[in-house]
Coordinates of C-alpha atoms in Angstrom, one line a residue:
M375 CA 132.5 81.1 144.2
R376 CA 134.9 83.7 143.9
K377 CA 134.6 86.8 146.0
Q378 CA 134.9 89.2 143.0
V379 CA 131.8 87.5 141.6
I380 CA 130.0 87.8 145.0
S381 CA 131.0 91.6 145.3
A382 CA 129.9 92.4 141.5
L383 CA 126.8 90.4 142.1
V384 CA 126.0 92.4 145.3
V385 CA 126.8 96.0 143.5
T386 CA 124.8 95.0 140.6
I387 CA 121.4 94.0 142.6
V388 CA 121.8 96.9 144.5
V389 CA 122.2 99.3 141.5
V390 CA 119.2 97.5 139.9
A391 CA 117.0 97.7 142.6
L392 CA 117.7 101.6 143.0
A393 CA 117.1 101.9 139.3
S394 CA 113.9 100.0 139.5
W395 CA 112.8 101.9 142.2
I396 CA 113.4 105.3 140.7
V397 CA 111.6 103.9 137.1
F398 CA 108.6 102.3 138.5
F399 CA 108.0 103.9 141.9
P400 CA 109.0 107.6 141.4
K401 CA 106.3 109.0 143.8
S402 CA 107.7 106.8 146.6
F403 CA 111.4 108.0 145.9
Q404 CA 110.5 111.4 145.7
S405 CA 108.5 111.3 149.1
L406 CA 111.4 110.0 150.9
T407 CA 114.0 111.9 149.0
G408 CA 112.4 115.0 147.9
R409 CA 114.1 114.5 144.7
D410 CA 111.6 114.8 141.6
V411 CA 112.3 111.7 139.3
S412 CA 109.3 111.7 137.2
T413 CA 110.0 111.5 133.4
H414 CA 110.4 115.0 131.6
L415 CA 109.3 115.4 128.3
G416 CA 110.2 118.4 126.0
L417 CA 108.3 120.8 124.1
D418 CA 107.4 118.4 121.0
L419 CA 106.0 115.7 123.3
Q420 CA 104.4 117.5 125.9
G421 CA 103.6 120.8 124.5
G422 CA 104.0 124.2 126.3
S423 CA 104.5 127.7 125.1
Q424 CA 106.6 129.7 122.6
I425 CA 107.6 133.3 122.8
F426 CA 109.2 135.6 120.2
L427 CA 110.8 138.8 121.9
R428 CA 112.5 141.6 119.3
P429 CA 114.1 144.7 120.5
A430 CA 112.3 147.9 121.2
D431 CA 114.7 149.7 119.1
P432 CA 115.7 147.6 116.2
N433 CA 118.3 150.4 115.2
E434 CA 120.3 150.0 118.4
S435 CA 124.3 149.9 117.9
D436 CA 125.8 146.3 118.4
L437 CA 122.1 145.1 118.4
T438 CA 123.4 141.4 117.7
A439 CA 126.0 141.1 120.4
K440 CA 123.3 142.6 122.7
L441 CA 121.0 139.9 121.8
E442 CA 123.2 137.2 122.5
N443 CA 123.7 138.6 126.0
A444 CA 120.1 139.3 126.4
A445 CA 119.5 135.4 125.4
G446 CA 122.0 134.3 128.1
V447 CA 120.1 136.3 130.8
I448 CA 116.9 135.0 129.7
E449 CA 118.1 131.5 129.7
R450 CA 119.3 131.9 133.5
R451 CA 115.8 133.3 134.2
V452 CA 114.2 130.5 132.4
N453 CA 116.6 128.1 134.7
G454 CA 115.3 130.2 137.6
L455 CA 111.8 129.1 136.8
G456 CA 112.7 125.5 137.1
V457 CA 111.7 124.9 133.3
S458 CA 113.5 122.0 131.9
E459 CA 114.8 121.8 128.3
S460 CA 114.1 125.3 127.3
V461 CA 115.2 126.8 124.1
V462 CA 116.4 130.3 124.1
Q463 CA 118.1 131.4 121.1
V464 CA 118.4 134.2 118.5
V465 CA 116.7 134.3 115.1
N466 CA 118.1 136.0 112.3
G467 CA 120.1 138.6 114.4
D468 CA 117.0 140.6 115.1
S469 CA 114.6 138.6 117.9
I470 CA 114.9 135.7 120.2
V471 CA 112.5 132.7 120.5
V472 CA 112.0 131.1 123.8
E473 CA 110.6 127.6 124.0
L474 CA 109.1 126.5 127.4
P475 CA 108.1 123.0 127.7
G476 CA 105.1 122.5 130.0
V477 CA 104.2 126.2 130.3
K478 CA 100.8 126.8 129.7
D479 CA 100.6 130.3 130.0
P480 CA 102.9 132.1 127.7
A481 CA 101.8 135.6 128.7
A482 CA 102.9 135.3 132.2
A483 CA 105.9 133.6 131.2
S484 CA 106.5 136.5 128.8
E485 CA 106.2 139.2 131.7
A486 CA 108.8 137.1 133.7
L487 CA 111.4 137.0 130.7
K488 CA 111.1 140.3 129.0
G489 CA 111.5 142.9 132.0
A490 CA 114.8 144.4 131.8
G491 CA 115.4 143.9 135.4
N492 CA 116.9 147.5 136.2
L493 CA 116.4 148.3 139.7
E494 CA 116.7 151.7 141.3
F495 CA 115.9 153.4 144.6
I496 CA 114.7 157.0 144.0
D497 CA 113.9 160.2 146.1
P498 CA 110.2 160.7 145.0
Q499 CA 110.5 164.1 146.5
G500 CA 108.2 163.6 149.5
Q501 CA 105.2 162.2 147.1
Y502 CA 104.1 158.6 147.9
L503 CA 104.2 157.6 143.9
P504 CA 101.5 155.2 143.1
E505 CA 102.3 151.5 142.2
G506 CA 102.7 151.2 138.4
T507 CA 103.7 154.9 137.7
E508 CA 106.0 155.4 135.0
V509 CA 109.2 157.4 136.1
C510 CA 112.3 158.5 134.5
T511 CA 115.2 158.8 136.8
T512 CA 118.8 160.6 136.8
A513 CA 120.4 157.1 135.9
T514 CA 117.7 156.2 133.2
P515 CA 116.7 159.9 131.8
R516 CA 114.0 158.5 129.7
Y517 CA 110.6 156.9 129.8
P518 CA 110.3 153.3 128.7
I519 CA 109.8 152.8 125.0
T520 CA 106.1 152.0 124.4
V521 CA 104.6 150.5 121.0
Q522 CA 101.9 152.7 119.6
L523 CA 99.9 150.8 116.8
P524 CA 98.9 152.8 113.7
S525 CA 95.7 154.3 113.7
T526 CA 94.3 152.4 110.5
V527 CA 94.6 149.4 112.3
T528 CA 91.0 148.1 113.5
G529 CA 89.7 145.3 115.1
T530 CA 92.1 144.8 117.7
S531 CA 89.9 144.2 120.7
G532 CA 91.2 140.6 120.8
V533 CA 92.2 137.5 118.7
T534 CA 90.8 134.3 118.9
T535 CA 92.3 131.8 121.4
T536 CA 94.2 129.2 120.1
D537 CA 94.7 126.5 122.8
S538 CA 96.8 124.3 120.6
L539 CA 98.4 124.4 117.2
S540 CA 96.3 121.2 116.2
N541 CA 93.3 123.6 115.9
T542 CA 93.0 125.0 112.3
N543 CA 90.1 127.1 112.8
P544 CA 91.3 130.9 111.3
L545 CA 91.7 133.4 113.7
S546 CA 89.9 136.5 113.6
P547 CA 89.2 138.3 110.3
T548 CA 92.4 140.4 109.0
S549 CA 90.6 142.1 106.2
N550 CA 90.2 145.1 107.6
L551 CA 93.7 145.5 109.0
A552 CA 96.5 147.5 107.4
P553 CA 99.4 145.1 107.1
T554 CA 101.9 147.3 105.2
T555 CA 101.7 150.4 108.0
P556 CA 104.5 149.9 110.0
V557 CA 104.2 149.7 114.1
T558 CA 105.8 152.9 115.1
Q559 CA 107.6 153.3 118.8
T560 CA 107.1 156.5 121.2
E561 CA 109.5 157.8 123.8
R562 CA 108.0 160.7 125.7
P563 CA 110.7 162.9 126.7
C564 CA 111.8 163.4 130.6
E565 CA 112.0 167.0 131.9
Q566 CA 112.6 166.5 135.4
P567 CA 114.2 163.1 136.4
Y568 CA 113.8 161.7 139.9
T569 CA 117.3 161.5 141.7
T570 CA 118.6 157.8 141.7
I571 CA 119.8 156.9 145.1
A572 CA 121.1 153.2 144.6
R573 CA 120.9 150.8 141.4
G574 CA 120.7 147.1 141.2
T575 CA 123.7 146.9 139.4
D576 CA 125.6 146.9 143.0
L577 CA 123.1 143.9 144.3
D578 CA 124.6 140.8 145.7
T579 CA 123.0 138.4 143.4
S580 CA 123.5 135.4 145.4
Q581 CA 121.4 136.9 148.4
V582 CA 118.6 138.0 146.2
A583 CA 115.6 135.5 147.5
L584 CA 112.0 135.1 147.9
T585 CA 110.5 136.0 151.4
T586 CA 107.6 137.6 153.1
D587 CA 106.8 140.8 155.1
Q588 CA 105.7 141.1 158.3
A589 CA 101.9 140.7 157.0
G590 CA 102.8 137.7 155.1
R591 CA 102.7 139.2 151.8
P592 CA 105.2 137.8 149.3
A593 CA 108.4 139.8 149.0
V594 CA 111.8 139.6 147.8
F595 CA 114.7 140.2 149.8
F596 CA 117.6 141.8 148.6
R597 CA 121.2 142.9 149.7
F598 CA 123.9 145.5 148.2
Q599 CA 127.6 144.5 148.0
T600 CA 129.5 145.3 151.0
G601 CA 131.0 148.9 150.9
S602 CA 129.4 149.4 147.4
D603 CA 128.1 152.9 146.3
S604 CA 124.5 151.9 146.5
A605 CA 124.8 150.4 149.9
N606 CA 126.7 153.5 151.4
Q607 CA 124.2 156.0 149.4
I608 CA 120.9 154.1 150.3
S609 CA 122.2 154.0 154.1
S610 CA 122.8 157.6 154.0
F611 CA 119.7 158.6 152.4
T612 CA 117.4 156.8 154.8
S613 CA 119.3 158.0 157.8
Q614 CA 118.4 161.7 156.9
N615 CA 114.6 161.0 155.5
V616 CA 113.2 159.0 158.3
G617 CA 109.4 159.6 157.8
R618 CA 109.6 160.3 154.5
P619 CA 108.7 158.1 151.4
M620 CA 111.3 156.5 149.0
S621 CA 110.2 154.7 145.9
I622 CA 111.4 151.5 144.8
V623 CA 111.4 151.3 140.8
V624 CA 112.1 148.3 138.4
D625 CA 112.4 149.1 134.6
N626 CA 111.0 152.6 135.0
R627 CA 107.8 151.7 137.0
V628 CA 107.3 152.1 140.6
I629 CA 106.8 149.1 142.5
S630 CA 106.3 150.6 145.9
S631 CA 106.9 153.8 147.8
P632 CA 107.6 152.6 151.4
Q633 CA 108.0 155.1 154.2
V634 CA 111.3 155.4 155.6
N635 CA 111.4 154.1 159.4
G636 CA 115.0 154.0 160.1
S637 CA 118.2 153.8 158.4
L638 CA 118.7 150.7 155.8
P639 CA 121.9 148.9 156.4
G640 CA 122.4 148.0 152.5
E641 CA 119.7 145.5 152.7
G642 CA 115.8 145.3 152.7
I643 CA 112.8 143.5 151.3
I644 CA 110.6 144.4 148.4
T645 CA 106.7 143.7 148.8
M646 CA 104.8 142.9 146.1
G647 CA 101.3 143.7 144.9
S648 CA 98.4 145.9 146.7
T649 CA 94.7 145.4 147.8
G650 CA 93.7 144.7 144.3
T651 CA 95.9 141.8 143.6
T652 CA 95.6 138.1 144.5
V653 CA 98.0 136.0 146.5
A654 CA 98.6 134.1 143.3
E655 CA 99.4 137.1 141.4
Q656 CA 101.4 138.2 144.2
N657 CA 103.4 135.5 144.1
S658 CA 103.9 135.3 140.6
Q659 CA 105.2 139.1 140.8
A660 CA 107.8 138.2 143.6
Q661 CA 108.9 135.2 141.3
A662 CA 109.2 137.3 138.4
L663 CA 111.2 140.0 140.1
Q664 CA 113.3 137.7 142.0
N665 CA 114.5 136.0 138.6
Q666 CA 115.1 139.7 137.2
L667 CA 117.4 140.8 139.8
K668 CA 119.1 137.5 140.7
Y669 CA 119.9 136.8 136.9
G670 CA 120.9 140.2 135.9
A671 CA 119.5 143.0 133.7
L672 CA 118.7 142.8 130.1
P673 CA 121.4 144.8 127.9
V674 CA 118.8 145.7 125.7
T675 CA 114.8 146.3 126.1
L676 CA 112.6 143.7 124.6
I677 CA 109.1 143.7 123.7
E678 CA 106.7 140.8 123.1
D679 CA 106.3 140.2 119.2
S680 CA 104.0 137.3 119.7
N681 CA 103.4 134.0 121.8
R682 CA 101.6 130.9 121.5
S683 CA 100.7 127.8 123.1
I684 CA 101.9 124.7 121.4
S685 CA 99.8 121.4 121.4
A686 CA 101.1 118.1 122.5
T687 CA 98.5 115.9 120.5
L688 CA 101.5 115.1 117.6
G689 CA 103.9 114.3 120.7
N690 CA 101.5 111.8 122.0
D691 CA 101.1 110.0 118.8
S692 CA 104.8 110.2 118.4
I693 CA 105.5 108.7 122.1
E694 CA 103.0 105.8 121.1
A695 CA 104.8 105.2 117.9
S696 CA 108.5 105.2 119.6
K697 CA 106.9 102.6 122.2
V698 CA 106.1 100.4 119.4
A699 CA 109.3 101.0 117.5
G700 CA 111.5 100.5 120.8
A701 CA 109.8 97.3 121.9
V702 CA 110.1 95.8 118.3
G703 CA 113.7 96.6 118.5
L704 CA 114.5 95.2 121.8
I705 CA 112.8 92.0 120.8
A706 CA 114.4 91.8 117.5
V707 CA 117.5 91.9 119.2
M708 CA 116.9 89.7 122.2
L709 CA 115.9 86.9 119.9
F710 CA 118.9 87.5 117.6
M711 CA 121.2 87.1 120.7
L712 CA 119.3 84.1 121.8
M713 CA 119.5 82.1 118.8
Y714 CA 122.9 82.6 117.5
Y715 CA 124.7 82.7 121.1
R716 CA 122.6 80.6 123.2
L717 CA 123.5 81.0 126.8
P718 CA 125.8 83.8 126.3
G719 CA 122.9 85.5 124.4
L720 CA 120.8 84.9 127.1
I721 CA 123.0 86.7 129.3
A722 CA 123.2 89.4 127.0
N723 CA 119.6 89.7 127.0
I724 CA 119.5 90.0 130.8
A725 CA 122.0 92.6 130.6
L726 CA 120.1 94.4 128.0
L727 CA 117.0 94.5 130.5
I728 CA 119.2 95.6 133.2
Y729 CA 120.5 98.6 130.8
T730 CA 117.0 99.4 129.8
V731 CA 116.1 100.0 133.6
L732 CA 119.3 101.8 134.3
S733 CA 119.1 104.0 131.3
F734 CA 115.7 105.6 132.2
A735 CA 116.5 105.5 135.8
V736 CA 119.5 107.9 134.7
Y737 CA 117.0 110.2 132.3
N738 CA 115.3 110.7 135.2
L739 CA 117.5 111.5 138.1
V740 CA 119.7 113.8 136.2
P741 CA 117.0 114.7 134.7
V742 CA 117.4 114.1 131.0
T743 CA 114.4 115.9 129.3
L744 CA 113.1 113.4 126.5
T745 CA 112.5 114.9 123.1
L746 CA 111.5 112.9 120.2
P747 CA 115.3 112.9 118.7
G748 CA 116.1 112.0 122.4
I749 CA 113.9 108.9 122.2
A750 CA 115.4 108.1 118.8
G751 CA 119.1 108.2 120.4
F752 CA 117.7 105.6 123.0
I753 CA 116.2 103.3 120.4
L754 CA 119.5 103.5 118.6
S755 CA 121.4 102.6 121.9
I756 CA 119.6 99.4 122.0
S757 CA 121.8 98.0 119.2
L758 CA 124.7 99.7 120.5
A759 CA 124.2 98.5 123.8
V760 CA 124.5 94.7 122.9
D761 CA 127.6 95.5 120.5
A762 CA 130.1 94.9 123.2
N763 CA 128.6 91.6 124.2
V764 CA 128.8 90.5 120.5
L765 CA 132.5 91.5 120.4
I766 CA 133.2 89.5 123.5
F767 CA 131.4 86.5 122.9
A768 CA 132.7 86.0 119.4
R769 CA 136.1 86.1 121.0
I770 CA 134.9 83.7 123.4
K771 CA 133.8 81.3 120.8
E772 CA 137.0 81.7 119.0
E773 CA 139.0 80.7 122.3
L774 CA 136.8 77.4 122.8
H775 CA 137.4 76.5 119.3
R776 CA 141.2 76.6 119.8
G777 CA 140.9 74.2 122.6
R778 CA 140.6 76.6 125.9
S779 CA 138.9 75.8 128.8
L780 CA 135.8 77.6 129.3
E781 CA 136.7 79.6 132.1
R782 CA 140.0 80.6 130.2
A783 CA 137.9 81.1 127.1
V784 CA 135.9 83.6 129.2
E785 CA 138.6 85.7 130.6
D786 CA 140.7 85.7 127.2
G787 CA 137.6 86.8 125.4
F788 CA 137.2 89.9 128.1
N789 CA 140.6 90.8 127.6
H790 CA 141.0 90.6 124.1
A791 CA 137.7 92.4 123.2
W792 CA 138.3 95.4 125.5
P793 CA 140.6 97.3 123.2
S794 CA 138.0 97.2 120.3
I795 CA 135.2 97.9 122.8
R796 CA 137.0 101.0 124.0
D797 CA 138.0 102.1 120.7
S798 CA 134.7 102.1 119.1
N799 CA 132.7 103.6 122.0
A800 CA 135.2 106.3 122.5
S801 CA 134.4 107.2 118.8
T802 CA 131.1 107.5 119.2
L803 CA 131.3 109.4 122.3
I804 CA 133.3 112.0 120.2
T805 CA 130.8 112.0 117.8
S806 CA 127.9 112.5 120.2
F807 CA 130.0 115.3 122.0
I808 CA 130.5 117.2 118.6
L809 CA 126.6 117.0 118.0
Y810 CA 125.8 118.5 121.5
V811 CA 128.1 121.0 121.3
L812 CA 127.3 122.0 117.5
G813 CA 123.4 121.8 118.5
N814 CA 124.1 124.2 121.4
G815 CA 126.4 126.6 119.5
L816 CA 124.5 126.6 116.1
G817 CA 121.1 126.8 118.0
V818 CA 120.0 123.8 116.4
S819 CA 118.9 122.4 119.9
I820 CA 116.6 119.6 118.3
I821 CA 119.7 117.3 118.1
Q822 CA 121.0 117.9 121.4
G823 CA 118.5 115.3 123.0
F824 CA 119.8 112.8 120.6
A825 CA 123.4 113.3 121.3
L826 CA 123.0 113.2 125.1
T827 CA 120.7 110.0 125.2
L828 CA 122.9 108.2 122.7
A829 CA 126.3 109.3 125.0
L830 CA 124.5 108.2 128.3
G831 CA 123.5 104.9 126.5
I832 CA 127.2 104.3 125.6
I833 CA 128.4 104.8 129.1
I834 CA 125.7 102.4 130.6
S835 CA 126.0 99.8 128.1
L836 CA 129.8 99.6 129.2
F837 CA 129.0 99.0 132.6
T838 CA 126.2 96.4 131.6
A839 CA 128.8 94.7 129.1
I840 CA 131.8 94.6 131.2
T841 CA 130.6 94.5 134.8
V842 CA 127.1 92.6 134.4
S843 CA 127.8 90.4 131.5
R844 CA 131.4 89.3 132.8
M845 CA 129.8 88.6 136.7
L846 CA 126.8 86.5 134.7
L847 CA 129.2 84.3 132.8
R848 CA 131.6 83.9 135.7
L849 CA 128.3 83.0 138.0
T850 CA 127.4 80.3 135.4
I851 CA 130.7 78.7 135.4
D852 CA 130.9 78.7 139.3
L853 CA 127.5 76.9 139.1
G854 CA 128.9 74.3 137.1
V855 CA 127.7 74.9 133.6
S856 CA 130.7 73.6 131.7
N857 CA 129.2 72.4 128.6
A858 CA 130.6 74.4 125.6
R859 CA 127.7 73.3 123.3
W860 CA 125.7 75.8 125.5
F861 CA 128.2 78.7 124.1
G862 CA 127.3 77.5 120.5
V863 CA 130.5 75.6 120.2
N864 CA 130.7 71.6 119.4
P865 CA 133.8 70.3 120.5
E866 CA 133.5 67.4 118.4
E867 CA 133.3 69.1 115.0
D868 CA 135.9 71.3 116.2
A869 CA 138.2 68.3 116.8
A870 CA 137.2 66.6 113.4
E871 CA 138.5 69.9 111.6
V872 CA 141.6 70.0 113.7
A873 CA 142.2 66.1 112.4
A874 CA 141.4 67.0 108.8
L875 CA 143.5 70.2 108.7
S876 CA 146.6 68.1 110.3
S877 CA 145.9 65.2 107.6
E878 CA 146.1 67.7 104.7
Q879 CA 149.2 69.2 106.2
A880 CA 150.6 66.0 106.4

């Protein structure tokens, strides 16, 4: 048996074994490697949260550009939360929609995302300002904009909870509301702003991290950039005000007012919560603050317009329908290949099963979050996965019809089919790339999952067709399978056709 066949066989066995481990035993893989390889589903399949944010001041200059920048900041914060396949996009140039698959508490997520993240250290003029106190500073000389509902709106004590979109029960009656009365925004004037000592714009964002204080409470570690104005100013202030308070402010609200016990060397920690908050609330606050500081401040103040939980009921039905469609498509393709190409068809079916296992392993390992269009892309790639095999086997049959030996026909079939395989797959990859880029740039994210799974399917199918199928064909020849009939060719009929053609020419 040829060495190259043995090498390819060993590589294939190792790759398939690893892929099978990831697909069928994800918990075992995670416990050994620490890598989560479970299947990730998108918002349309597993449900989650959808949040609509709008600017506090709709008349702000360059609003569209600022919202685009804000969407980028929010997307980085979402990634920091570990939410995959999220959607953050500007809608109609005046609002931002955020879709978070798997997040069941939209209110908590909204608080973590909409905060501007403007960090300041201020001189409280000897006062221990209570946590949550609204302040204005010399750096931001105004109180935060608050929303004031019109006095004519009644019955606002609460809206009925909607656990899922499938619930069609009506919300609380709206007959007594005044929908035509506009919502107004108020901004309290600031007469005596507190002096800003240092600002978060000078933070070394790579050093912002979660930690704990001496009492074990959740906290956020920060460090200013070496030699920055903020690092020098906070060091100078703390060295001159030992025993006095210094307040830490985020988005014009006091986080804490610790006592200065010594000079700060441009770094420190911000402790979360107070005696009135639980450990879970403190952890949530610390995570939200860490994301706000690490991924930058928002260029525009955002307020929550609405949020809702999205049901996965429709997604479960779609998953079941997709499983049936995938199974039917897989069986139909395998039957066709077996009946038409015989032994090569059997080899193609083995390669197709290997392709399926490898695809799901890659989806879980990357990870690729499966949306309904993504599943459609995978089902479509099943037929594309055997396309290369069809081209190869057709060329092998042509070579056998010409009287080539089986070993020579296999090698020539692969060599002659490769240019067609290369060009067809390259064109499909280009199309997938265009779909993915347009889906990202135009906010049509629903087609990104389709383009991604289709592109990955093409790449994986090239491995199964060129490496696996070729190795299995060579292996069958080395094991002594040399009858051309197993490859769908009848040598006697070919000889008769050649003789008839020669007699006609004569």
